[in-house]
Amino acid sequence: MPPREDTNGAGGASSASPSEPAPPPPQQAKGKGKKKDEKKDDDLSEEDQALKEKLELYVVRAQDSDPGVQKLALESMRQEIRTATSSMTSVPKPLKFLRPHYGTLKSYFETMPDSDLKKYMADILSVLALTMSVEGERESLKYRMMGSEGDIGSWGHEYVRNLAGEIAQEFQRLQDDDVPMDKSLMELVQQIISFHMKHNAEPEAVDLLMEVENLDLLVEHVDATNYKRTCLYLTSSSKYLPAPDDMLALKIAYEIYLKFGDLASALRIALLLDNKLQYVKQVYTATDDLLLKKQFSYIVARHGLSMDIDDEIAADENDKEVLQEIVYNTKLSEGYLTLARDIEVMEPKSPEDIYKVHLIDGRGATSSSLDSARQNLAATFVNAFVNAGFGQDKLMTAPSDSSGGSSGNWLFKNKEHGKASAAASLGMILLWDSDSGLAQLDKYLHSNDTHVVAGALLGIGIVSCGVKNDCDPAFALISEYIGRDESIIRIGAILGLGIAYAGSQKEELQAQLSAILADSQTPLEVLVFTAISLGLVFVGSCNEEIAQSIIFVLMDRSEAELAEPIIRLLPVALGLLYLGKQESVEATAEVSKTFDEKIRKYCDVTLMSLAYAGTGNVLKVQKLLGICSEHLDKGETHQGPAVLGIALIAMAEELGADMAVRSLERLLQYGEQIFEEQFPLLLACSAYPIQRYVYMSLFKLYLCGAFEFQQMEGSISWGLTGSRCAFYTFTLLRTYMQNSHVNVMDTLSRLSHDADAEVSMAAIISLGLIGAGTNNARIAGMLRNLSSYYYKEAGHLFCVRIAQGLAHLGKGLLTLSPYHSDRFLLSPIALAGLVAVLHACLDMKSIILGKYHYMLYILVLAMQPRMLLTVDQDLKPLSVPVRVGQAVDVVGQAGKPKTITGFQTHSTPVLLAAGERAELATEKYVPLSPFLEGFVILKKNPEYHDED
């Protein structure tokens, strides 16, 4: 390599004459070092210099042969260090000045005989090791164990935190060496926990106990001032813990709540635990307050837990009846209509009121008036979704002389399977009002048209959804139709039972429906809906008998049957039995590997995704990402449920969702390179290209609120050709949040005009789902424009109408979110309904646009009023002022921070949008629930006095 040119010119140092000796660099460096040391000493103030000299004197005298001199020197040194470390905002000066002498003191310590002086020295060395020991040596802990048993808190908070970290490392070493934990070490842990709990450091105390795997100790250290913060951190941490540690953390929180009498909060935890009925019953029996038990019953009813009130919960028959009625949700319709009347939206709306054709220019306006079977079917769904639960509409319940026509007239404006959906829509309109609903639907059971009878049976199931009765009228009316010869009637009856008794685990249903699965003569479509109904009724039950029945059905299918699109719902039914149950699915998953290759991978992926739904399991997400990166063979469809599974699993907590999104972004780019070379084949291939799934999973995880969507917009606006399930992956979590983000809407609006029919139809349906129950004006405008754009496309126009109905769900009073109780609890019944519909939508043309469009009614399982309705002690509506604002995460914050921001004050009943939280704005009443959502009982505050 040639020498570098001289850039300093003739006058530079490199041009000096050889005869001029240059000063040697080592001497220069040495001279500079001396000056630096002198300057450092000069920088010390007189006070610091005096402290430094004093500490150096203490070091010398600590090594004196006279024990009295040693003791005085050590105590003086202890005092100096303690004074400096009690509030540590920077490295204390005593620790800084003693740094050069740390090795000297360590060496002398080894020569000291066992005595109190040696313990004093160990204490000092333990604190000095805070800043001076080599990482990994754990010298601070070592000397602490050899020191005196004094108060560790006197050395300062940073010292205690450092000790906690070293204890965690030591515990890990003991675990690796299979050595039990020393008793003295456990006593030190107890001291640290006590210190943290007294100084508002509850998260650090919980973390230490998790590290040493002794979380039970927490119960005895919490008090009335810190138990809420402690439990909040425990429940938040449980989302990030592996099994079984997550359940252990929740159980500790449950015990703490019980200890301090916060029974409503304990009930929320109980609904998350295994054997939840046992824990729920324990909460009920922990109090004699009937009013509190009523509030418990409202919470249980919202979660959808099927339980009976026994004598142990309420000895008095009248009390038992009142509590059972609340658990059976008999007051839900009344409360919902109270909200509707207060907001003044009781007036029924027709589909034309939603379409608003007068706002459409040109060709779309004329197409909207066409009377075709497809458009009438779409109007049926729009009418059902918009007027859900109001008990009146302009198509099915209108008098015969009205402009809309009678229900009979409207029924017969539909053809074949359309009649079934039309009759079932009456159940949606009369939702939760079983007395009136059953009476109006009964007349259709006597029709000569099998489709009308089937729709009436389905309607009976819908009207009974989430509402129970001691007489069990739904089962009595529907069960006799299960054995009919006509497939459509059997499907209506079976699906109606599945919707009516979702989550109930009713044994009579298992016996009847399992017999249908075992019958080799049963048609395929009846088998599929029977399996789906069993999955809904026994969701999350891990019922092995039902699982085996569904497995046998899958094994016995012929090649032709396995090619049917509807066959994919059988693995979904099997997965619903293990929804959220994690390892319990492993035995069934092993059996699924013996299935025919056409369904094997699809079943395996579906089982995994549903079993770990809502758990945040990182390993399963990684496995599904690996599946998504594979090359597809012709006819394979398993990557669709794989991406759906990623979003299902990662939705549990924000950090996991964010990590999954980053992985999916990379996978999207990788997938584009794979399929770019085969793009012509891609368009014709029936298999689903991976980019499409990934694209919508990014949307879906965005909707969990885990990241800012703007960061991705540029990188995902391509590579979406031929999507069939992509947008449903997006919509699942979007329905949880219902926070219509402008960028999401804009992207979907662009894709709704895509040349590929699957992409555009999926985008259209997604626009409806992202705004479900919000009445979002921007989405409504987009959908009106789309109805004009697709006025000649029957399939697309049908999707537009469905989306319009969803966007105005319940006239803006309903939500499809499976999360409730401040997004703390996940209702398995609501999630099961969403999952079933989304899997059905994986093949829009064959299922939703085919003859199984009535599967959209399964969404009723997720429909709930997004309201806050306060009631008095007699359960009558009570209007009080509340503050409604954006929820603020206060986990780990000391004191009593504000839990909402940007609030407005309203009078109840009020609507709660996604991400909003309510607080009582008056001290006159005390809520019996820690969260204001749904039905909340208020009692008068005995300590409140009017200012007058």
PDB file of C-alpha atoms in Angstrom, residues 211 580 798:
ATOM      1  CA  GLU A 211     -37.730 -15.044  40.189  1.00  0.00           C
ATOM      2  CA  GLY A 580     -57.922 -21.285  24.946  1.00  0.00           C
ATOM      3  CA  PHE A 798     -74.563  -8.199  -1.467  1.00  0.00           C
TER       4      PHE A 798
END
